[in-house]
Short mmCIF file of C-alpha atoms and ligand atoms in Angstrom, two decimals:
data_model
loop_
_atom_site.label_atom_id
_atom_site.label_comp_id
_atom_site.label_asym_id
_atom_site.label_seq_id
_atom_site.Cartn_x
_atom_site.Cartn_y
_atom_site.Cartn_z
CA MET A 1 -4.70 7.49 -17.36
CA LEU A 2 -7.46 5.22 -18.54
CA ARG A 3 -7.80 1.86 -17.00
CA VAL A 4 -6.37 0.89 -13.72
CA ARG A 5 -5.25 -2.52 -12.61
CA CYS A 6 -4.99 -2.80 -8.90
CA LEU A 7 -3.46 -4.85 -6.21
CA ARG A 8 -5.90 -4.78 -3.42
CA GLY A 9 -4.79 -5.02 0.13
CA GLY A 10 -5.79 -8.28 1.74
CA SER A 11 -6.76 -8.27 5.35
CA ARG A 12 -7.33 -12.01 5.42
CA GLY A 13 -5.42 -14.05 7.92
CA ALA A 14 -3.66 -12.85 10.97
CA GLU A 15 -3.34 -9.16 11.59
CA ALA A 16 -1.25 -7.80 14.39
CA VAL A 17 -0.70 -4.25 15.43
CA HIS A 18 2.72 -3.38 16.73
CA TYR A 19 3.59 -0.77 19.25
CA ILE A 20 7.21 0.09 18.42
CA GLY A 21 7.56 2.98 16.04
CA SER A 22 3.90 3.84 16.06
CA ARG A 23 3.76 6.60 18.61
CA ALA A 24 5.50 9.15 16.42
CA ASN A 25 2.89 8.61 13.71
CA THR A 26 -0.32 8.38 15.61
CA TYR A 27 -2.47 10.47 17.83
CA GLU A 28 -2.16 10.49 21.58
CA LYS A 29 -5.77 9.49 22.13
CA TYR A 30 -4.95 6.01 20.73
CA TRP A 31 -1.87 5.26 22.81
CA THR A 32 -3.87 3.27 25.33
CA PHE A 33 -5.18 1.24 22.36
CA TYR A 34 -1.60 0.42 21.43
CA GLN A 35 -0.76 -0.49 24.97
CA LYS A 36 -3.63 -2.95 25.03
CA TYR A 37 -3.36 -4.33 21.49
CA GLY A 38 0.35 -3.86 20.71
CA GLY A 39 1.68 -7.20 19.52
CA HIS A 40 -1.86 -8.63 19.40
CA TYR A 41 -4.59 -8.81 16.79
CA PHE A 42 -6.76 -5.86 15.88
CA PRO A 43 -10.18 -6.18 17.57
CA LYS A 44 -11.73 -9.22 15.82
CA ASP A 45 -15.26 -7.89 15.27
CA HIS A 46 -13.98 -4.68 13.81
CA LEU A 47 -11.62 -6.57 11.53
CA LYS A 48 -14.43 -8.76 10.28
CA LYS A 49 -16.41 -5.72 9.21
CA ALA A 50 -13.33 -4.24 7.54
CA VAL A 51 -12.73 -7.44 5.59
CA ALA A 52 -16.35 -7.46 4.35
CA GLU A 53 -16.05 -3.83 3.23
CA ILE A 54 -12.84 -4.51 1.31
CA GLU A 55 -14.46 -7.55 -0.35
CA GLU A 56 -17.23 -5.27 -1.54
CA MET A 57 -14.76 -2.61 -2.69
CA CYS A 58 -13.02 -5.31 -4.67
CA ASN A 59 -16.26 -6.41 -6.35
CA ILE A 60 -17.07 -2.85 -7.29
CA LEU A 61 -13.60 -2.31 -8.76
CA LYS A 62 -14.10 -5.42 -10.89
CA MET A 63 -17.51 -4.19 -12.04
CA GLU A 64 -15.80 -0.98 -13.12
CA GLY A 65 -13.47 -3.02 -15.34
CA VAL A 66 -10.44 -3.12 -13.06
CA THR A 67 -8.33 -6.27 -12.82
CA VAL A 68 -7.93 -6.91 -9.11
CA ARG A 69 -5.21 -9.12 -7.63
CA ARG A 70 -4.78 -9.88 -4.00
CA PRO A 71 -1.70 -10.44 -1.88
CA ASP A 72 -1.01 -13.70 -0.10
CA THR A 73 -2.29 -14.45 3.38
CA ILE A 74 0.56 -14.37 5.87
CA ASP A 75 0.70 -15.09 9.57
CA TRP A 76 1.93 -11.71 10.79
CA SER A 77 2.07 -12.79 14.40
CA LEU A 78 5.22 -14.83 13.74
CA LYS A 79 8.21 -13.49 15.68
CA TYR A 80 11.37 -12.76 13.71
CA LYS A 81 14.87 -11.80 14.71
CA THR A 82 17.62 -10.16 12.68
CA PRO A 83 21.11 -9.24 13.95
CA ASP A 84 19.65 -5.81 14.79
CA PHE A 85 16.16 -6.30 16.19
CA GLU A 86 13.26 -8.56 16.99
CA SER A 87 9.65 -7.98 15.97
CA THR A 88 6.35 -9.41 14.81
CA GLY A 89 4.63 -8.21 11.64
CA LEU A 90 1.80 -5.75 11.02
CA TYR A 91 -0.37 -6.52 7.98
CA GLY A 92 -0.56 -6.80 4.20
CA ALA A 93 -3.45 -4.40 3.97
CA MET A 94 -1.87 -1.36 2.34
CA PRO A 95 -0.04 -2.20 -0.91
CA ARG A 96 0.41 1.52 -1.56
CA ASP A 97 2.79 1.73 1.39
CA ILE A 98 5.26 -0.77 0.01
CA LEU A 99 4.94 -0.81 -3.77
CA ILE A 100 5.33 1.89 -6.39
CA VAL A 101 5.12 1.27 -10.10
CA VAL A 102 7.06 3.62 -12.34
CA GLY A 103 6.67 2.86 -16.02
CA ASN A 104 7.21 -0.90 -16.35
CA GLU A 105 9.13 -1.17 -13.10
CA ILE A 106 7.76 -2.38 -9.80
CA ILE A 107 9.77 -1.02 -6.88
CA GLU A 108 9.55 -2.57 -3.41
CA ALA A 109 10.08 0.10 -0.77
CA PRO A 110 12.44 -0.73 2.13
CA MET A 111 9.96 0.56 4.77
CA ALA A 112 10.99 2.00 8.13
CA TRP A 113 8.99 0.18 10.77
CA ARG A 114 10.46 -3.02 12.09
CA ALA A 115 6.96 -4.52 12.07
CA ARG A 116 6.92 -4.00 8.32
CA PHE A 117 10.36 -5.39 7.47
CA PHE A 118 8.98 -8.56 5.89
CA GLU A 119 5.78 -7.09 4.44
CA TYR A 120 7.03 -7.63 0.86
CA ARG A 121 6.48 -11.36 1.31
CA ALA A 122 2.73 -10.91 0.86
CA TYR A 123 3.25 -9.48 -2.63
CA ARG A 124 6.02 -11.69 -4.02
CA ALA A 125 3.74 -14.16 -5.85
CA ILE A 126 2.10 -11.31 -7.74
CA ILE A 127 5.38 -9.49 -8.40
CA LYS A 128 7.05 -12.67 -9.71
CA ASP A 129 4.13 -13.11 -12.08
CA TYR A 130 4.48 -9.55 -13.44
CA PHE A 131 8.25 -10.11 -13.68
CA ARG A 132 7.76 -13.23 -15.79
CA ARG A 133 5.46 -11.28 -18.02
CA GLY A 134 8.01 -8.51 -18.66
CA ALA A 135 7.99 -6.12 -15.70
CA LYS A 136 11.23 -4.80 -14.24
CA TRP A 137 11.50 -5.62 -10.55
CA THR A 138 13.59 -3.68 -8.05
CA THR A 139 14.03 -3.97 -4.32
CA ALA A 140 15.39 -0.80 -2.75
CA PRO A 141 18.28 -1.38 -0.31
CA LYS A 142 16.91 -3.03 2.82
CA PRO A 143 17.73 -1.02 5.93
CA THR A 144 19.18 -2.77 8.95
CA MET A 145 16.58 -0.93 11.08
CA ALA A 146 19.18 -0.84 13.83
CA ASP A 147 18.63 1.52 16.79
CA GLU A 148 20.63 4.20 14.96
CA LEU A 149 17.83 4.61 12.41
CA TYR A 150 15.53 6.03 15.09
CA ASP A 151 15.97 9.21 17.10
CA GLN A 152 15.59 7.87 20.62
CA ASP A 153 14.98 11.40 21.95
CA TYR A 154 12.26 12.27 19.46
CA PRO A 155 9.67 14.43 21.31
CA ILE A 156 6.60 12.24 20.97
CA HIS A 157 4.81 14.11 23.75
CA SER A 158 5.07 17.63 22.39
CA VAL A 159 3.35 18.71 19.20
CA GLU A 160 5.08 22.11 19.42
CA ASP A 161 8.50 20.47 19.52
CA ARG A 162 7.53 18.20 16.63
CA HIS A 163 6.43 21.22 14.60
CA LYS A 164 9.82 22.83 15.26
CA LEU A 165 11.69 19.71 14.23
CA ALA A 166 9.49 19.22 11.15
CA ALA A 167 10.34 22.77 10.03
CA GLN A 168 14.01 21.68 10.16
CA GLY A 169 13.25 18.51 8.20
CA LYS A 170 13.80 16.30 11.28
CA PHE A 171 11.58 13.35 12.20
CA VAL A 172 11.77 10.15 14.21
CA THR A 173 13.87 8.41 11.57
CA THR A 174 17.48 9.57 11.27
CA GLU A 175 19.74 9.60 8.18
CA PHE A 176 21.64 6.50 9.35
CA GLU A 177 20.70 4.61 6.18
CA PRO A 178 18.08 5.01 3.43
CA CYS A 179 14.49 4.19 4.32
CA PHE A 180 11.17 5.03 2.74
CA ASP A 181 7.59 3.94 2.31
CA ALA A 182 6.33 4.04 -1.26
CA ALA A 183 3.29 6.05 -0.14
CA ASP A 184 5.49 9.08 0.52
CA PHE A 185 5.89 9.41 -3.27
CA ILE A 186 3.18 10.54 -5.67
CA ARG A 187 3.50 10.35 -9.44
CA ALA A 188 2.60 12.85 -12.15
CA GLY A 189 4.01 11.52 -15.42
CA ARG A 190 7.73 12.25 -15.59
CA ASP A 191 7.64 14.01 -12.21
CA ILE A 192 7.46 12.33 -8.86
CA PHE A 193 6.90 14.30 -5.65
CA ALA A 194 8.20 13.02 -2.33
CA GLN A 195 8.04 14.15 1.26
CA ARG A 196 10.53 13.63 4.11
CA SER A 197 8.34 12.01 6.73
CA GLN A 198 8.43 9.92 9.89
CA VAL A 199 9.15 6.88 7.70
CA THR A 200 10.92 8.34 4.66
CA ASN A 201 14.31 9.98 5.06
CA TYR A 202 16.32 12.18 2.69
CA MET A 203 18.67 9.31 1.91
CA GLY A 204 15.70 7.18 0.83
CA ILE A 205 14.44 9.95 -1.44
CA GLU A 206 17.96 10.40 -2.82
CA TRP A 207 18.09 6.69 -3.61
CA MET A 208 14.87 7.01 -5.60
CA ARG A 209 16.12 10.19 -7.34
CA LYS A 210 19.33 8.52 -8.50
CA HIS A 211 17.57 5.31 -9.41
CA LEU A 212 14.94 6.97 -11.58
CA ALA A 213 17.11 9.67 -13.22
CA PRO A 214 17.19 10.85 -15.97
CA ASP A 215 13.81 9.59 -17.19
CA TYR A 216 11.95 10.71 -14.09
CA ARG A 217 12.55 13.70 -11.83
CA VAL A 218 12.05 13.29 -8.11
CA HIS A 219 11.17 16.56 -6.31
CA ILE A 220 11.10 17.00 -2.55
CA ILE A 221 8.10 18.94 -1.31
CA SER A 222 7.08 19.69 2.27
CA PHE A 223 4.01 20.58 4.25
CA LYS A 224 3.04 22.19 7.52
CA ASP A 225 2.64 18.87 9.28
CA PRO A 226 4.30 17.72 12.51
CA ASN A 227 3.34 14.10 11.81
CA PRO A 228 3.87 13.31 8.13
CA MET A 229 3.49 9.71 7.07
CA HIS A 230 2.41 9.06 3.50
CA ILE A 231 1.65 11.92 1.14
CA ASP A 232 -1.73 10.75 -0.16
CA ALA A 233 -3.96 12.27 2.53
CA THR A 234 -2.01 15.52 2.23
CA PHE A 235 -1.36 16.09 -1.48
CA ASN A 236 -3.27 13.70 -3.70
CA ILE A 237 -2.89 14.16 -7.46
CA ILE A 238 -6.22 13.37 -9.13
CA GLY A 239 -5.61 14.23 -12.78
CA PRO A 240 -3.29 16.04 -15.18
CA GLY A 241 -2.35 19.25 -13.36
CA LEU A 242 -5.05 18.68 -10.77
CA VAL A 243 -4.29 18.11 -7.12
CA LEU A 244 -6.20 17.88 -3.84
CA SER A 245 -4.24 19.86 -1.25
CA ASN A 246 -5.10 19.35 2.42
CA PRO A 247 -6.04 22.75 3.95
CA ASP A 248 -4.70 21.70 7.36
CA ARG A 249 -1.30 20.91 5.85
CA PRO A 250 -0.42 23.63 3.33
CA CYS A 251 2.35 22.83 0.85
CA HIS A 252 5.42 25.06 1.22
CA GLN A 253 6.17 24.86 -2.50
CA ILE A 254 2.62 25.42 -3.79
CA ASP A 255 3.75 28.32 -6.02
CA LEU A 256 5.78 25.93 -8.15
CA PHE A 257 2.57 24.08 -8.97
CA LYS A 258 0.63 27.29 -9.60
CA LYS A 259 3.40 28.49 -11.93
CA ALA A 260 3.14 25.19 -13.82
CA GLY A 261 -0.53 25.97 -14.38
CA TRP A 262 -1.90 23.30 -12.00
CA THR A 263 -5.32 23.63 -10.40
CA ILE A 264 -5.09 23.35 -6.64
CA VAL A 265 -8.34 22.00 -5.17
CA THR A 266 -9.09 22.33 -1.45
CA PRO A 267 -11.12 19.35 -0.29
CA PRO A 268 -13.93 19.95 2.22
CA ILE A 269 -13.60 19.06 5.92
CA PRO A 270 -14.11 15.30 6.44
CA VAL A 271 -17.40 14.23 8.03
CA ILE A 272 -16.14 11.11 9.79
CA PRO A 273 -17.49 11.21 13.39
CA ASP A 274 -15.12 11.87 16.29
CA ASP A 275 -15.96 8.58 17.97
CA HIS A 276 -15.08 6.43 14.97
CA PRO A 277 -11.72 4.75 15.64
CA LEU A 278 -8.88 5.76 13.33
CA TRP A 279 -5.95 3.95 14.90
CA MET A 280 -3.30 4.96 12.40
CA SER A 281 -4.40 8.06 10.53
CA SER A 282 -6.25 11.35 10.65
CA LYS A 283 -9.75 11.96 9.30
CA TRP A 284 -8.26 13.18 6.04
CA LEU A 285 -8.64 9.69 4.61
CA SER A 286 -11.65 11.41 3.00
CA MET A 287 -9.28 12.80 0.33
CA ASN A 288 -7.39 9.50 0.03
CA VAL A 289 -9.42 8.64 -3.05
CA LEU A 290 -8.61 6.32 -5.94
CA MET A 291 -8.92 7.68 -9.48
CA LEU A 292 -9.94 4.90 -11.86
CA ASP A 293 -9.34 7.30 -14.71
CA GLU A 294 -9.63 11.04 -15.23
CA LYS A 295 -13.40 10.95 -14.96
CA ARG A 296 -14.13 8.31 -12.29
CA VAL A 297 -13.20 8.43 -8.63
CA MET A 298 -13.76 5.91 -5.85
CA VAL A 299 -14.82 7.94 -2.83
CA ASP A 300 -16.34 7.20 0.57
CA ALA A 301 -20.11 6.71 0.54
CA ASN A 302 -20.46 8.77 3.74
CA GLU A 303 -18.36 11.71 2.58
CA VAL A 304 -21.09 13.70 0.82
CA PRO A 305 -19.24 17.07 0.73
CA ILE A 306 -16.25 15.68 -1.19
CA GLN A 307 -18.59 13.74 -3.51
CA LYS A 308 -20.26 17.03 -4.39
CA MET A 309 -16.85 18.61 -4.96
CA PHE A 310 -15.93 15.86 -7.45
CA GLU A 311 -19.27 16.09 -9.28
CA LYS A 312 -18.69 19.83 -9.69
CA LEU A 313 -15.30 19.06 -11.24
CA GLY A 314 -17.07 16.80 -13.77
CA ILE A 315 -15.72 13.62 -12.16
CA SER A 316 -18.26 10.90 -11.49
CA THR A 317 -18.17 9.28 -8.07
CA ILE A 318 -18.22 5.60 -7.28
CA LYS A 319 -19.40 5.57 -3.68
CA VAL A 320 -18.15 2.79 -1.45
CA ASN A 321 -18.25 2.44 2.33
CA ILE A 322 -14.96 1.35 3.92
CA ARG A 323 -15.33 3.11 7.25
CA ASN A 324 -14.22 0.12 9.34
CA ALA A 325 -11.33 -0.52 6.95
CA ASN A 326 -10.34 3.13 7.42
CA SER A 327 -9.60 2.33 11.07
CA LEU A 328 -6.55 0.28 9.96
CA GLY A 329 -4.97 3.44 8.58
CA GLY A 330 -5.98 3.81 4.97
CA GLY A 331 -8.52 5.04 2.44
CA PHE A 332 -9.03 3.78 -1.12
CA HIS A 333 -5.65 5.03 -2.29
CA CYS A 334 -3.80 3.26 0.54
CA TRP A 335 -5.81 0.02 0.21
CA THR A 336 -4.85 -0.32 -3.46
CA CYS A 337 -1.81 0.02 -5.71
CA ASP A 338 -2.36 0.58 -9.41
CA VAL A 339 0.03 -1.57 -11.40
CA ARG A 340 -1.08 -1.04 -14.99
CA ARG A 341 -2.79 1.99 -16.46
CA ARG A 342 -3.43 2.83 -20.10
CA GLY A 343 -2.13 6.11 -21.39
CA THR A 344 1.11 7.73 -22.43
CA LEU A 345 4.01 9.08 -20.39
CA GLN A 346 3.83 12.86 -20.25
CA SER A 347 5.29 15.86 -18.48
CA TYR A 348 2.93 17.98 -16.46
CA PHE A 349 5.45 20.08 -14.55
CA ASP A 350 7.70 22.16 -16.84
O1 DAV B 401 -3.78 10.96 8.12
O2 DAV B 401 -2.41 11.65 6.66
C1 DAV B 401 -2.74 8.93 5.70
C2 DAV B 401 -2.34 7.60 5.18
C3 DAV B 401 -1.65 6.63 6.02
N1 DAV B 401 -1.32 5.44 5.30
C4 DAV B 401 -2.91 10.75 7.31
C5 DAV B 401 -2.43 9.34 7.07
#
């Protein structure tokens, strides 16, 4: 891993938050927010601050030598209708959720939320350009997102019941058809680790496993987490054999990593204040960092404890403030998607 070339999420243009499908992935204290803003724009003032922060993040990435490309601006408020459902869009803010690059191949994830069905459209101009210049381009099978994909009886009101179901590998999405978000997969050379989550089902992981075999091995790992959605604030790989493992969500298969000689690092408790809105995530966005290479990390300017942790590991910190952008559900890892990195393909998990 040397240089990183990123797609940065663009929050320009219309942004709408959608209610359907969100309750299983968010925290009860925000449900009234969804009732008020569902189908409407995120609060305008807040969004403006988030856009300015992401602009600044983008400038800093460029100063660090990263090539930054931005998705297209799309009007996400447009209503669409398929034979199976009707919806409006969400945003094109989190390229990590929809794109994963494996070797020279860009894979578009099918997604699982109806509000995200057409999200790929924001990235097509960039993907076509990479395709023309030699990249492989794959779109995973698009789900119908019919009612059968969602467990209508999923216990959104009971964390205990959700814990019980999570232990059985059951979440709000069913196994009706494959679905996944790219952010439920994390890469480590020839090995890719995936979690069954609210938005990624076993069939989706199986599609990736078959698609990438035999060059890459896809392993399913799981965590003590009643609400999994995206692996990168739970288990974030930050270097060869080096992983940040969320202490609130221990990994059930951690011994496999220890046996492979990995160093498991426990990140400190996030310092984000309780009254700061996080509409679509937990506070653990603090560990949702972006490694520019093995020795440079982009980390939140306010998160002093994790900065100290990185410095102790010999990793220099590039401190950037994206607190308002965090409210939309992502940290630096979510807000970016690295397309090209220098380095060689290796195995770190034998
Ligand atoms: O709190 O684990 C992380 C990332 C969502 N895109 C969480 C959510």
